[in-house]
Amino acid sequence: MSEALPGLFVSFEGIDGSGKSTQARRLADTLRAAGRDVVLTREPGGSPGAEEIRRLVLEGDPDRWSAETEILLFTAARRDHLERTILPALAAGQVVICDRFADSTRVYQGVSRGDLRATVDRLHSLMIGREPDLTVLIDMDPAQGLSRALGRQGSEERFESFGEGLQQKMRAAFLSLAGEFPDRFRVIDGGRGIDAVADDVLATVTTALA
Ligand code: ADP
Ligand code: TYD
């Protein structure tokens, strides 16, 4: 599953409202304008089957799934996304820009409902077995992220309703992952204007492409 492929796999990570989707879109637009072949995708989702699982995990009663079942569902969605969208694009030499990937499961399912990181990792190595070439962590103060995230309307509010205390924990967990995987993680200060953040993201990805 993890043989080298000609494309570049970039993931965006960070707490809710940190600006991942905004920056992923900006990066895709900029690279396309420069003539690159780009696939912009997201998790949970990114393939028809995984988008169906997205509805199961993000809508409805927050206590709908046990922590373990939730890990299985996110991993099932990821496996389908990988098989049908990510791997074919990488094999074709495209740049895959993914709004969240396995690091989100390590943080959200691994930390938020007890210490389940080992379970997440075992399932990952069994069923996914691939990491992004580059992971851009948009780091920011949870209070700022929360006010941005709550400014959006929508029914997918399971994890956004965590509140600031848990978001602080998530932020720390993402920073800790960046320390654990320094080769692929780049931490970017998201508490600035969209253009300033986008400039840093582009510089980081341009280096990886070169
Ligand atoms: P995420 O995908 O990380 O949850 P979004 O990209 O959806 O975050 O951004 C959340 C909200 O904040 C959106 O309304 C977006 O327009 C706004 N936003 C994103 N980046 C910035 C920024 N650097 N400064 C101010 N507002 C931002
Ligand atoms: P997303 O749409 O990226 O939310 P946001 O734009 O608010 O950052 O992701 C939806 C939610 O799913 C988000 O709260 C994080 C959560 N999530 C997990 O709990 N585990 C995962 O593996 C993934 C990919 C997302």
GROMACS .gro file of C-alpha atoms and ligand atoms in nm:
model
  262
    1MET     CA    1   0.000   0.000   0.000
    2SER     CA    2   0.279   0.243   0.072
    3GLU     CA    3   0.498   0.214  -0.239
    4ALA     CA    4   0.634   0.542  -0.373
    5LEU     CA    5   0.403   0.708  -0.625
    6PRO     CA    6   0.487   0.997  -0.859
    7GLY     CA    7   0.235   1.250  -0.722
    8LEU     CA    8   0.257   1.466  -0.408
    9PHE     CA    9   0.022   1.403  -0.117
   10VAL     CA   10  -0.037   1.710   0.102
   11SER     CA   11  -0.271   1.712   0.402
   12PHE     CA   12  -0.401   2.006   0.604
   13GLU     CA   13  -0.460   1.959   0.974
   14GLY     CA   14  -0.567   2.173   1.266
   15ILE     CA   15  -0.853   2.240   1.503
   16ASP     CA   16  -1.200   2.334   1.379
   17GLY     CA   17  -1.210   2.681   1.229
   18SER     CA   18  -0.832   2.715   1.193
   19GLY     CA   19  -0.866   2.787   0.822
   20LYS     CA   20  -0.777   2.450   0.669
   21SER     CA   21  -1.052   2.449   0.406
   22THR     CA   22  -0.980   2.809   0.311
   23GLN     CA   23  -0.608   2.741   0.273
   24ALA     CA   24  -0.654   2.407   0.094
   25ARG     CA   25  -0.876   2.578  -0.163
   26ARG     CA   26  -0.634   2.870  -0.204
   27LEU     CA   27  -0.341   2.634  -0.255
   28ALA     CA   28  -0.534   2.427  -0.511
   29ASP     CA   29  -0.627   2.743  -0.706
   30THR     CA   30  -0.270   2.874  -0.701
   31LEU     CA   31  -0.113   2.545  -0.811
   32ARG     CA   32  -0.372   2.498  -1.087
   33ALA     CA   33  -0.303   2.850  -1.214
   34ALA     CA   34   0.064   2.749  -1.231
   35GLY     CA   35  -0.030   2.451  -1.449
   36ARG     CA   36  -0.028   2.171  -1.190
   37ASP     CA   37  -0.278   1.888  -1.199
   38VAL     CA   38  -0.449   1.906  -0.858
   39VAL     CA   39  -0.709   1.696  -0.678
   40LEU     CA   40  -0.867   1.884  -0.387
   41THR     CA   41  -1.039   1.649  -0.146
   42ARG     CA   42  -1.141   1.615   0.219
   43GLU     CA   43  -1.202   1.378   0.508
   44PRO     CA   44  -1.421   1.233   0.622
   45GLY     CA   45  -1.536   1.199   0.261
   46GLY     CA   46  -1.364   1.247  -0.071
   47SER     CA   47  -1.528   0.951  -0.249
   48PRO     CA   48  -1.899   0.868  -0.287
   49GLY     CA   49  -1.890   0.590  -0.024
   50ALA     CA   50  -1.683   0.793   0.220
   51GLU     CA   51  -1.920   1.090   0.182
   52GLU     CA   52  -2.203   0.857   0.290
   53ILE     CA   53  -2.001   0.757   0.597
   54ARG     CA   54  -1.937   1.129   0.663
   55ARG     CA   55  -2.308   1.180   0.715
   56LEU     CA   56  -2.318   0.887   0.957
   57VAL     CA   57  -2.036   1.022   1.173
   58LEU     CA   58  -2.100   1.397   1.165
   59GLU     CA   59  -2.478   1.422   1.184
   60GLY     CA   60  -2.726   1.310   1.445
   61ASP     CA   61  -2.696   1.235   1.815
   62PRO     CA   62  -2.340   1.292   1.945
   63ASP     CA   63  -2.365   0.968   2.144
   64ARG     CA   64  -2.473   0.769   1.842
   65TRP     CA   65  -2.144   0.571   1.820
   66SER     CA   66  -1.906   0.435   2.078
   67ALA     CA   67  -1.551   0.566   2.058
   68GLU     CA   68  -1.433   0.238   1.904
   69THR     CA   69  -1.710   0.225   1.643
   70GLU     CA   70  -1.629   0.582   1.550
   71ILE     CA   71  -1.264   0.488   1.484
   72LEU     CA   72  -1.383   0.205   1.258
   73LEU     CA   73  -1.614   0.438   1.065
   74PHE     CA   74  -1.349   0.707   1.009
   75THR     CA   75  -1.102   0.437   0.902
   76ALA     CA   76  -1.356   0.274   0.669
   77ALA     CA   77  -1.419   0.612   0.508
   78ARG     CA   78  -1.043   0.667   0.473
   79ARG     CA   79  -0.985   0.328   0.314
   80ASP     CA   80  -1.249   0.396   0.048
   81HIS     CA   81  -1.115   0.747  -0.011
   82LEU     CA   82  -0.762   0.610  -0.048
   83GLU     CA   83  -0.861   0.332  -0.288
   84ARG     CA   84  -1.088   0.535  -0.509
   85THR     CA   85  -0.953   0.890  -0.502
   86ILE     CA   86  -0.609   0.938  -0.347
   87LEU     CA   87  -0.402   0.646  -0.478
   88PRO     CA   88  -0.523   0.672  -0.840
   89ALA     CA   89  -0.445   1.046  -0.838
   90LEU     CA   90  -0.097   0.993  -0.692
   91ALA     CA   91  -0.032   0.714  -0.942
   92ALA     CA   92  -0.122   0.960  -1.220
   93GLY     CA   93   0.131   1.210  -1.085
   94GLN     CA   94  -0.124   1.458  -0.950
   95VAL     CA   95  -0.095   1.679  -0.643
   96VAL     CA   96  -0.350   1.558  -0.386
   97ILE     CA   97  -0.453   1.825  -0.136
   98CYS     CA   98  -0.653   1.670   0.145
   99ASP     CA   99  -0.843   1.868   0.410
  100ARG     CA  100  -0.767   1.640   0.711
  101PHE     CA  101  -0.632   1.283   0.703
  102ALA     CA  102  -0.520   1.021   0.957
  103ASP     CA  103  -0.367   1.275   1.196
  104SER     CA  104  -0.722   1.398   1.265
  105THR     CA  105  -0.817   1.048   1.381
  106ARG     CA  106  -0.502   1.027   1.595
  107VAL     CA  107  -0.606   1.354   1.760
  108TYR     CA  108  -0.987   1.345   1.769
  109GLN     CA  109  -1.051   0.975   1.826
  110GLY     CA  110  -0.713   0.910   1.988
  111VAL     CA  111  -0.742   1.177   2.254
  112SER     CA  112  -1.094   1.314   2.297
  113ARG     CA  113  -1.273   1.010   2.441
  114GLY     CA  114  -0.999   0.844   2.642
  115ASP     CA  115  -0.655   0.731   2.535
  116LEU     CA  116  -0.727   0.535   2.217
  117ARG     CA  117  -0.419   0.636   2.018
  118ALA     CA  118  -0.279   0.281   2.014
  119THR     CA  119  -0.606   0.148   1.870
  120VAL     CA  120  -0.607   0.421   1.605
  121ASP     CA  121  -0.248   0.341   1.509
  122ARG     CA  122  -0.302  -0.033   1.487
  123LEU     CA  123  -0.602   0.005   1.263
  124HIS     CA  124  -0.413   0.260   1.054
  125SER     CA  125  -0.120   0.031   0.991
  126LEU     CA  126  -0.354  -0.257   0.909
  127MET     CA  127  -0.592  -0.074   0.676
  128ILE     CA  128  -0.433   0.252   0.556
  129GLY     CA  129  -0.054   0.222   0.575
  130ARG     CA  130   0.019   0.554   0.408
  131GLU     CA  131   0.104   0.900   0.539
  132PRO     CA  132   0.100   1.226   0.346
  133ASP     CA  133   0.432   1.343   0.198
  134LEU     CA  134   0.369   1.677   0.365
  135THR     CA  135   0.129   1.777   0.645
  136VAL     CA  136   0.054   2.146   0.693
  137LEU     CA  137  -0.061   2.211   1.049
  138ILE     CA  138  -0.249   2.539   1.072
  139ASP     CA  139  -0.196   2.623   1.436
  140MET     CA  140  -0.408   2.876   1.618
  141ASP     CA  141  -0.568   2.980   1.941
  142PRO     CA  142  -0.886   2.773   1.995
  143ALA     CA  143  -1.088   3.075   2.109
  144GLN     CA  144  -1.027   3.234   1.771
  145GLY     CA  145  -1.091   2.906   1.584
  146LEU     CA  146  -1.414   2.844   1.770
  147SER     CA  147  -1.557   3.186   1.698
  148ARG     CA  148  -1.475   3.137   1.330
  149ALA     CA  149  -1.620   2.783   1.322
  150LEU     CA  150  -1.940   2.880   1.502
  151GLY     CA  151  -1.985   3.162   1.251
  152ARG     CA  152  -2.066   2.896   0.992
  153GLN     CA  153  -2.413   2.747   0.962
  154GLY     CA  154  -2.464   2.374   0.927
  155SER     CA  155  -2.575   2.044   1.071
  156GLU     CA  156  -2.222   1.897   1.110
  157GLU     CA  157  -2.155   2.020   1.458
  158ARG     CA  158  -2.061   1.713   1.659
  159PHE     CA  159  -1.699   1.799   1.717
  160GLU     CA  160  -1.730   2.175   1.697
  161SER     CA  161  -1.954   2.163   2.004
  162PHE     CA  162  -1.654   2.039   2.206
  163GLY     CA  163  -1.598   2.383   2.358
  164GLU     CA  164  -1.276   2.566   2.418
  165GLY     CA  165  -1.125   2.339   2.686
  166LEU     CA  166  -1.124   2.032   2.465
  167GLN     CA  167  -1.010   2.235   2.165
  168GLN     CA  168  -0.706   2.340   2.373
  169LYS     CA  169  -0.634   1.973   2.423
  170MET     CA  170  -0.673   1.906   2.050
  171ARG     CA  171  -0.437   2.190   1.964
  172ALA     CA  172  -0.174   2.050   2.201
  173ALA     CA  173  -0.223   1.702   2.053
  174PHE     CA  174  -0.166   1.832   1.698
  175LEU     CA  175   0.150   2.014   1.807
  176SER     CA  176   0.270   1.699   1.978
  177LEU     CA  177   0.213   1.499   1.656
  178ALA     CA  178   0.416   1.760   1.467
  179GLY     CA  179   0.700   1.687   1.708
  180GLU     CA  180   0.653   1.314   1.662
  181PHE     CA  181   0.670   1.333   1.279
  182PRO     CA  182   0.901   1.629   1.209
  183ASP     CA  183   0.994   1.507   0.858
  184ARG     CA  184   0.649   1.557   0.712
  185PHE     CA  185   0.489   1.819   0.943
  186ARG     CA  186   0.521   2.195   0.890
  187VAL     CA  187   0.353   2.419   1.150
  188ILE     CA  188   0.211   2.748   1.022
  189ASP     CA  189   0.071   3.028   1.239
  190GLY     CA  190  -0.297   3.051   1.140
  191GLY     CA  191  -0.379   3.349   1.359
  192ARG     CA  192  -0.305   3.595   1.080
  193GLY     CA  193  -0.478   3.719   0.767
  194ILE     CA  194  -0.567   3.470   0.491
  195ASP     CA  195  -0.304   3.606   0.250
  196ALA     CA  196  -0.017   3.589   0.500
  197VAL     CA  197  -0.103   3.229   0.588
  198ALA     CA  198  -0.143   3.138   0.218
  199ASP     CA  199   0.204   3.280   0.139
  200ASP     CA  200   0.363   3.054   0.401
  201VAL     CA  201   0.165   2.751   0.282
  202LEU     CA  202   0.271   2.808  -0.078
  203ALA     CA  203   0.637   2.848   0.017
  204THR     CA  204   0.626   2.522   0.211
  205VAL     CA  205   0.456   2.326  -0.066
  206THR     CA  206   0.677   2.475  -0.337
  207THR     CA  207   0.980   2.350  -0.150
  208ALA     CA  208   0.828   2.002  -0.130
  209LEU     CA  209   0.746   2.003  -0.503
  210ALA     CA  210   1.100   2.101  -0.594
  211ADP     P1  211  -1.154   2.494   0.889
  211ADP     O1  212  -1.164   2.424   0.757
  211ADP     O2  213  -1.019   2.478   0.951
  211ADP     O3  214  -1.262   2.459   0.985
  211ADP     P2  215  -1.232   2.731   0.742
  211ADP     O4  216  -1.133   2.746   0.632
  211ADP     O5  217  -1.365   2.674   0.708
  211ADP     O6  218  -1.167   2.649   0.863
  211ADP     O7  219  -1.247   2.873   0.810
  211ADP     C1  220  -1.342   2.897   0.914
  211ADP     C2  221  -1.401   3.036   0.897
  211ADP     O8  222  -1.299   3.135   0.919
  211ADP     C3  223  -1.454   3.063   0.757
  211ADP     O9  224  -1.568   3.143   0.768
  211ADP     C4  225  -1.340   3.137   0.688
  211ADP    O10  226  -1.386   3.223   0.588
  211ADP     C5  227  -1.276   3.214   0.804
  211ADP     N1  228  -1.130   3.227   0.790
  211ADP     C6  229  -1.043   3.135   0.740
  211ADP     N2  230  -0.915   3.178   0.748
  211ADP     C7  231  -0.921   3.301   0.804
  211ADP     C8  232  -0.820   3.398   0.842
  211ADP     N3  233  -0.689   3.376   0.821
  211ADP     N4  234  -0.862   3.512   0.901
  211ADP     C9  235  -0.994   3.532   0.922
  211ADP     N5  236  -1.094   3.447   0.890
  211ADP    C10  237  -1.058   3.331   0.834
  212TYD     P1  238  -1.419   1.917   0.894
  212TYD     O1  239  -1.529   1.921   0.796
  212TYD     O2  240  -1.280   1.931   0.846
  212TYD     O3  241  -1.449   2.026   1.008
  212TYD     P2  242  -1.393   2.171   1.029
  212TYD     O4  243  -1.406   2.244   0.897
  212TYD     O5  244  -1.482   2.225   1.134
  212TYD     O6  245  -1.250   2.161   1.072
  212TYD     O7  246  -1.425   1.785   0.980
  212TYD     C1  247  -1.544   1.752   1.044
  212TYD     C2  248  -1.518   1.704   1.184
  212TYD     O8  249  -1.475   1.568   1.183
  212TYD     C3  250  -1.416   1.783   1.263
  212TYD     O9  251  -1.476   1.829   1.383
  212TYD     C4  252  -1.309   1.683   1.296
  212TYD     C5  253  -1.378   1.550   1.281
  212TYD     N1  254  -1.291   1.439   1.242
  212TYD     C6  255  -1.264   1.338   1.334
  212TYD    O10  256  -1.310   1.341   1.447
  212TYD     N2  257  -1.185   1.233   1.296
  212TYD     C7  258  -1.131   1.222   1.171
  212TYD    O11  259  -1.059   1.125   1.140
  212TYD     C8  260  -1.159   1.327   1.076
  212TYD     C9  261  -1.103   1.321   0.938
  212TYD    C10  262  -1.240   1.434   1.116
   0.00000   0.00000   0.00000
